[in-house]
Amino acid sequence: MSSEVGAVAVLSDVHGVLPVLDAVLAEPDVVSADLVVVTGDHAAGPQPVEVLDRLRSLGERAVLVRGNADRELVDLARGGTTDIPDPVAPWAAAQLRPDDVALLAGLPHPVELTVRGFGRVVFCHGTPRDDEEVVLVDSSLERWADVLGGLDPDVTTVVMGHTHMPFVRLADRRLCVNPGSVGMPYGRAGGSWALLRDGQVELRHTPVDVEATVAAVAAGSTYPGAEEWAREYVTSANSDADALRAFGPRDGRPQPDLIREGIDQVIHDHLRTRPKMKGRLRQHGLTRRVDELMDGFGE
């Protein structure tokens, strides 16, 4: 699409949860938006076919972007394997009809649109170059520069999903937006989404009756673990802090626990190979011990 579009509602990570998708799509600003862009991971969940049918019903207003889970569902549906730990993925892949598989297989990544008030906007799942790559609200500027380095300078805005947590931030003058997740939110139950309109970004949240939604997912799915799955993910049992701890190692940041483990290993090896050092280390304590080992690293 090369022509300029007006208001864009951005959804992401529906993960096969129809009741929350329906609640978000019923929002007046979503209904009136020129386009509804969904930035990936549409169907890997307990109601995959129902969600794809609902997205199809939007017709040309819907712009679907490929997510890593969409790609993995296609692989599974075509007889492949995956290392996805959630057992709902193989089940969801088995439910897909041939036209569903074809739809997911043909999804683009990334997608670029010209949006009024923003100019060129790239919509992706993980990052523009990789649907599984992770960037977070607190990722370093160096990390952002790396993952966005392949974009033309006049791409003013990047909208991504994948990490299920909403944020808006600048990364060296480029506006970066994550609308959060519709079906698997971390930190706050309900459907998170974003509105791009007249050069302004609004993070939006659609509240739902959580218990009624869990019941609706369980009743509307043949997945054997549907209620348990919904109780974990629809209720946002996993907090944003949990998610940041889980995703953090994947954005290239130093990991304090790994540093400590490495120091412990070096200390262990030193003491094992140099028994006479034990007495000196007991006398001088942890600080002196680490200093001595750090000096050794510099040799």
XYZ file of C-alpha atoms in Angstrom:
299
model
C 0.000 0.000 0.000
C 1.711 3.171 -1.169
C -1.075 5.710 -0.573
C -1.313 7.486 2.750
C -3.728 6.068 5.299
C -5.339 7.831 8.230
C -5.998 6.254 11.607
C -4.456 2.823 12.201
C -5.445 0.521 15.055
C -2.602 -1.847 15.901
C -3.210 -5.185 17.594
C -0.705 -7.941 18.250
C -0.271 -11.430 19.655
C -3.894 -12.525 19.649
C -2.743 -16.121 20.135
C -6.074 -17.705 19.310
C -8.157 -15.933 21.976
C -11.419 -14.947 20.285
C -13.374 -13.266 23.126
C -10.690 -10.646 23.801
C -10.172 -10.081 20.075
C -13.903 -9.458 19.695
C -13.848 -7.001 22.604
C -10.982 -5.012 21.074
C -12.502 -5.022 17.586
C -15.714 -3.601 19.075
C -13.914 -0.512 20.393
C -15.237 2.595 18.574
C -11.757 3.769 17.555
C -10.972 0.335 16.138
C -14.265 0.231 14.259
C -13.604 3.670 12.756
C -9.912 3.123 11.970
C -8.949 3.067 8.322
C -6.821 -0.023 8.864
C -6.405 -2.666 11.550
C -2.816 -3.899 11.534
C -2.124 -7.073 13.505
C 1.586 -7.584 14.055
C 1.807 -11.350 14.245
C 1.162 -14.475 16.319
C -2.475 -14.674 15.365
C -3.490 -18.292 15.844
C -1.161 -20.176 18.215
C -3.685 -20.696 20.972
C -6.951 -22.430 21.860
C -9.185 -20.906 19.128
C -6.979 -20.701 16.045
C -9.539 -21.161 13.269
C -12.105 -18.922 14.935
C -9.591 -16.101 15.271
C -8.428 -16.396 11.664
C -12.039 -16.335 10.470
C -12.707 -13.231 12.553
C -9.665 -11.481 11.119
C -10.710 -12.465 7.594
C -14.104 -10.885 8.231
C -12.414 -7.477 8.406
C -11.703 -7.744 4.704
C -9.279 -5.249 3.193
C -9.187 -3.212 6.417
C -7.043 -5.933 8.011
C -3.290 -5.985 7.425
C -1.801 -9.137 8.920
C 1.917 -9.359 9.607
C 3.719 -12.673 10.108
C 4.871 -13.590 13.599
C 7.274 -16.330 14.619
C 4.409 -18.460 15.967
C 2.573 -18.150 12.637
C 5.634 -19.406 10.816
C 6.017 -22.258 13.303
C 2.349 -23.266 12.942
C 2.836 -23.552 9.182
C 5.888 -25.761 9.709
C 3.951 -27.991 12.102
C 0.899 -28.184 9.828
C 3.177 -29.308 7.003
C 4.717 -32.101 9.050
C 7.642 -30.312 10.624
C 8.701 -30.093 14.250
C 9.232 -27.232 16.652
C 10.873 -26.533 19.974
C 7.934 -24.420 21.193
C 7.427 -25.522 24.828
C 3.685 -24.783 24.846
C 1.765 -27.914 23.753
C -1.063 -25.791 22.380
C 1.011 -25.058 19.248
C 1.001 -28.607 17.784
C -2.692 -28.874 18.620
C -3.485 -25.534 16.972
C -1.525 -26.482 13.865
C -3.562 -29.666 13.574
C -6.808 -27.662 13.569
C -5.845 -25.452 10.639
C -7.615 -25.927 7.340
C -5.620 -25.777 4.100
C -6.743 -22.190 3.512
C -5.599 -21.240 7.017
C -2.154 -22.713 6.385
C -1.969 -20.890 3.055
C -2.982 -17.625 4.710
C -0.322 -17.875 7.415
C 2.334 -19.049 4.964
C 1.723 -16.022 2.759
C 1.904 -13.352 5.439
C 4.558 -10.683 4.919
C 7.184 -9.542 7.395
C 7.734 -6.654 7.785
C 5.026 -4.395 6.319
C 5.496 -0.721 5.515
C 2.672 1.829 5.339
C 2.564 5.583 4.948
C 0.445 6.892 7.800
C -0.837 10.452 8.018
C 1.110 12.413 10.613
C 3.857 9.782 10.796
C 5.193 9.257 7.299
C 6.774 5.871 6.627
C 5.924 3.336 9.338
C 7.296 -0.203 9.509
C 5.171 -2.841 11.222
C 6.921 -6.034 12.296
C 6.773 -8.763 14.912
C 10.108 -9.067 16.710
C 12.208 -6.520 14.816
C 12.117 -5.447 11.161
C 14.851 -7.925 10.290
C 13.779 -10.948 12.368
C 10.381 -12.092 13.643
C 11.926 -13.695 16.762
C 14.401 -11.010 17.772
C 13.804 -9.249 21.100
C 13.940 -5.571 21.975
C 12.448 -4.191 25.171
C 11.489 -0.810 26.521
C 14.764 -0.707 28.466
C 17.016 -2.192 25.781
C 20.177 -0.172 25.239
C 20.477 2.425 22.505
C 23.220 0.270 21.012
C 20.792 -2.631 20.786
C 18.134 -0.460 19.165
C 20.677 0.943 16.701
C 21.678 -2.587 15.768
C 18.193 -4.015 15.172
C 16.946 -0.925 13.322
C 20.168 -0.286 11.424
C 18.878 -1.655 8.132
C 15.983 0.814 7.857
C 16.006 3.863 5.637
C 16.604 7.043 7.639
C 13.190 8.439 6.714
C 11.326 5.556 8.362
C 10.102 7.566 11.317
C 8.224 4.943 13.290
C 8.554 1.221 13.980
C 5.713 -0.823 15.489
C 6.465 -4.298 16.796
C 4.907 -7.049 18.910
C 6.326 -10.337 20.205
C 7.049 -9.433 23.849
C 3.407 -8.891 24.915
C 4.121 -5.680 26.870
C 2.972 -2.251 25.666
C 5.398 0.656 25.439
C 6.277 3.774 23.491
C 9.823 5.104 23.411
C 12.255 7.049 21.273
C 15.395 5.337 20.025
C 17.671 8.020 18.609
C 14.784 10.084 17.201
C 12.850 7.096 15.846
C 9.514 6.359 17.517
C 9.204 2.739 18.630
C 5.841 1.300 19.660
C 4.692 -2.032 21.046
C 0.902 -2.297 21.417
C 1.121 -5.225 23.845
C -0.883 -8.420 23.484
C -4.565 -9.105 22.926
C -4.620 -12.749 23.990
C -1.544 -13.306 26.192
C -0.879 -10.062 28.073
C 1.933 -9.848 30.589
C 1.218 -7.662 33.586
C -2.409 -6.645 33.007
C -5.407 -8.733 31.984
C -7.462 -7.497 29.054
C -6.668 -6.562 25.484
C -3.816 -4.136 24.861
C -3.627 -2.286 21.560
C -2.464 1.015 20.091
C -3.918 3.784 17.945
C -1.846 5.768 15.448
C -3.767 8.905 14.512
C -2.732 12.386 13.380
C 0.875 11.914 14.417
C -0.015 10.767 17.939
C 0.363 7.304 19.476
C -2.143 6.206 22.092
C -1.669 2.996 24.050
C -5.118 1.609 24.700
C -6.483 -1.132 26.944
C -9.793 -2.976 26.627
C -10.911 -4.457 29.960
C -12.711 -7.799 29.985
C -14.551 -9.889 32.560
C -11.658 -12.240 33.168
C -13.585 -15.181 34.601
C -16.226 -14.954 31.893
C -13.492 -14.800 29.263
C -11.743 -17.873 30.648
C -15.068 -19.712 30.596
C -15.782 -18.569 27.038
C -12.393 -19.753 25.809
C -12.861 -23.118 27.518
C -16.363 -23.503 26.060
C -15.313 -22.372 22.588
C -12.284 -24.622 22.196
C -11.749 -28.351 21.834
C -8.202 -28.068 23.122
C -8.035 -30.430 26.136
C -6.172 -27.899 28.264
C -8.133 -24.843 27.170
C -9.327 -23.735 30.594
C -5.908 -24.191 32.205
C -4.256 -22.355 29.312
C -6.720 -19.477 29.529
C -6.383 -19.264 33.279
C -2.656 -18.741 32.907
C -2.551 -16.438 29.914
C -5.891 -14.611 29.750
C -5.671 -13.736 33.444
C -2.112 -12.441 32.980
C -0.758 -14.786 35.624
C 2.714 -13.879 34.331
C 3.637 -10.317 35.267
C 5.561 -7.805 33.202
C 8.441 -8.256 35.662
C 8.392 -12.009 34.986
C 8.447 -11.344 31.257
C 11.284 -8.822 31.445
C 13.373 -11.304 33.406
C 12.631 -13.997 30.833
C 13.225 -11.830 27.753
C 16.152 -9.821 29.129
C 18.870 -12.359 28.266
C 17.690 -12.285 24.646
C 18.333 -8.595 23.983
C 22.082 -8.799 24.452
C 22.319 -7.165 27.864
C 24.910 -8.383 30.385
C 23.478 -10.927 32.780
C 24.604 -10.435 36.414
C 23.800 -14.016 37.351
C 25.968 -15.327 34.522
C 28.804 -13.003 35.564
C 28.586 -14.249 39.147
C 28.491 -17.848 37.997
C 31.576 -17.239 35.870
C 33.458 -15.715 38.785
C 32.456 -18.606 41.012
C 33.751 -21.059 38.427
C 37.082 -19.255 38.148
C 37.420 -19.192 41.937
C 36.643 -22.893 42.087
C 39.237 -23.705 39.423
C 41.869 -21.547 41.113
C 41.334 -23.148 44.491
C 41.343 -26.627 43.034
C 44.651 -26.108 41.223
C 46.350 -23.878 43.823
C 45.649 -25.299 47.294
C 48.083 -22.922 49.062
C 45.916 -19.979 47.938
C 43.012 -21.063 50.202
C 44.617 -19.699 53.339
C 45.372 -16.323 51.794
C 41.839 -16.009 50.436
C 40.346 -16.761 53.846
C 42.449 -13.950 55.294
C 41.556 -11.341 52.714
C 37.865 -12.154 51.967
C 35.731 -11.887 48.837
C 36.818 -8.447 47.632
C 40.509 -9.234 47.648
C 39.811 -12.627 46.113
C 37.853 -11.186 43.199
C 40.497 -8.466 42.690
C 43.220 -11.077 42.449
C 41.215 -13.070 39.939
C 40.400 -9.985 37.879
C 44.143 -9.142 37.747
C 44.701 -12.640 36.464
C 42.193 -12.126 33.660
C 44.184 -9.136 32.449
C 47.437 -11.059 32.031
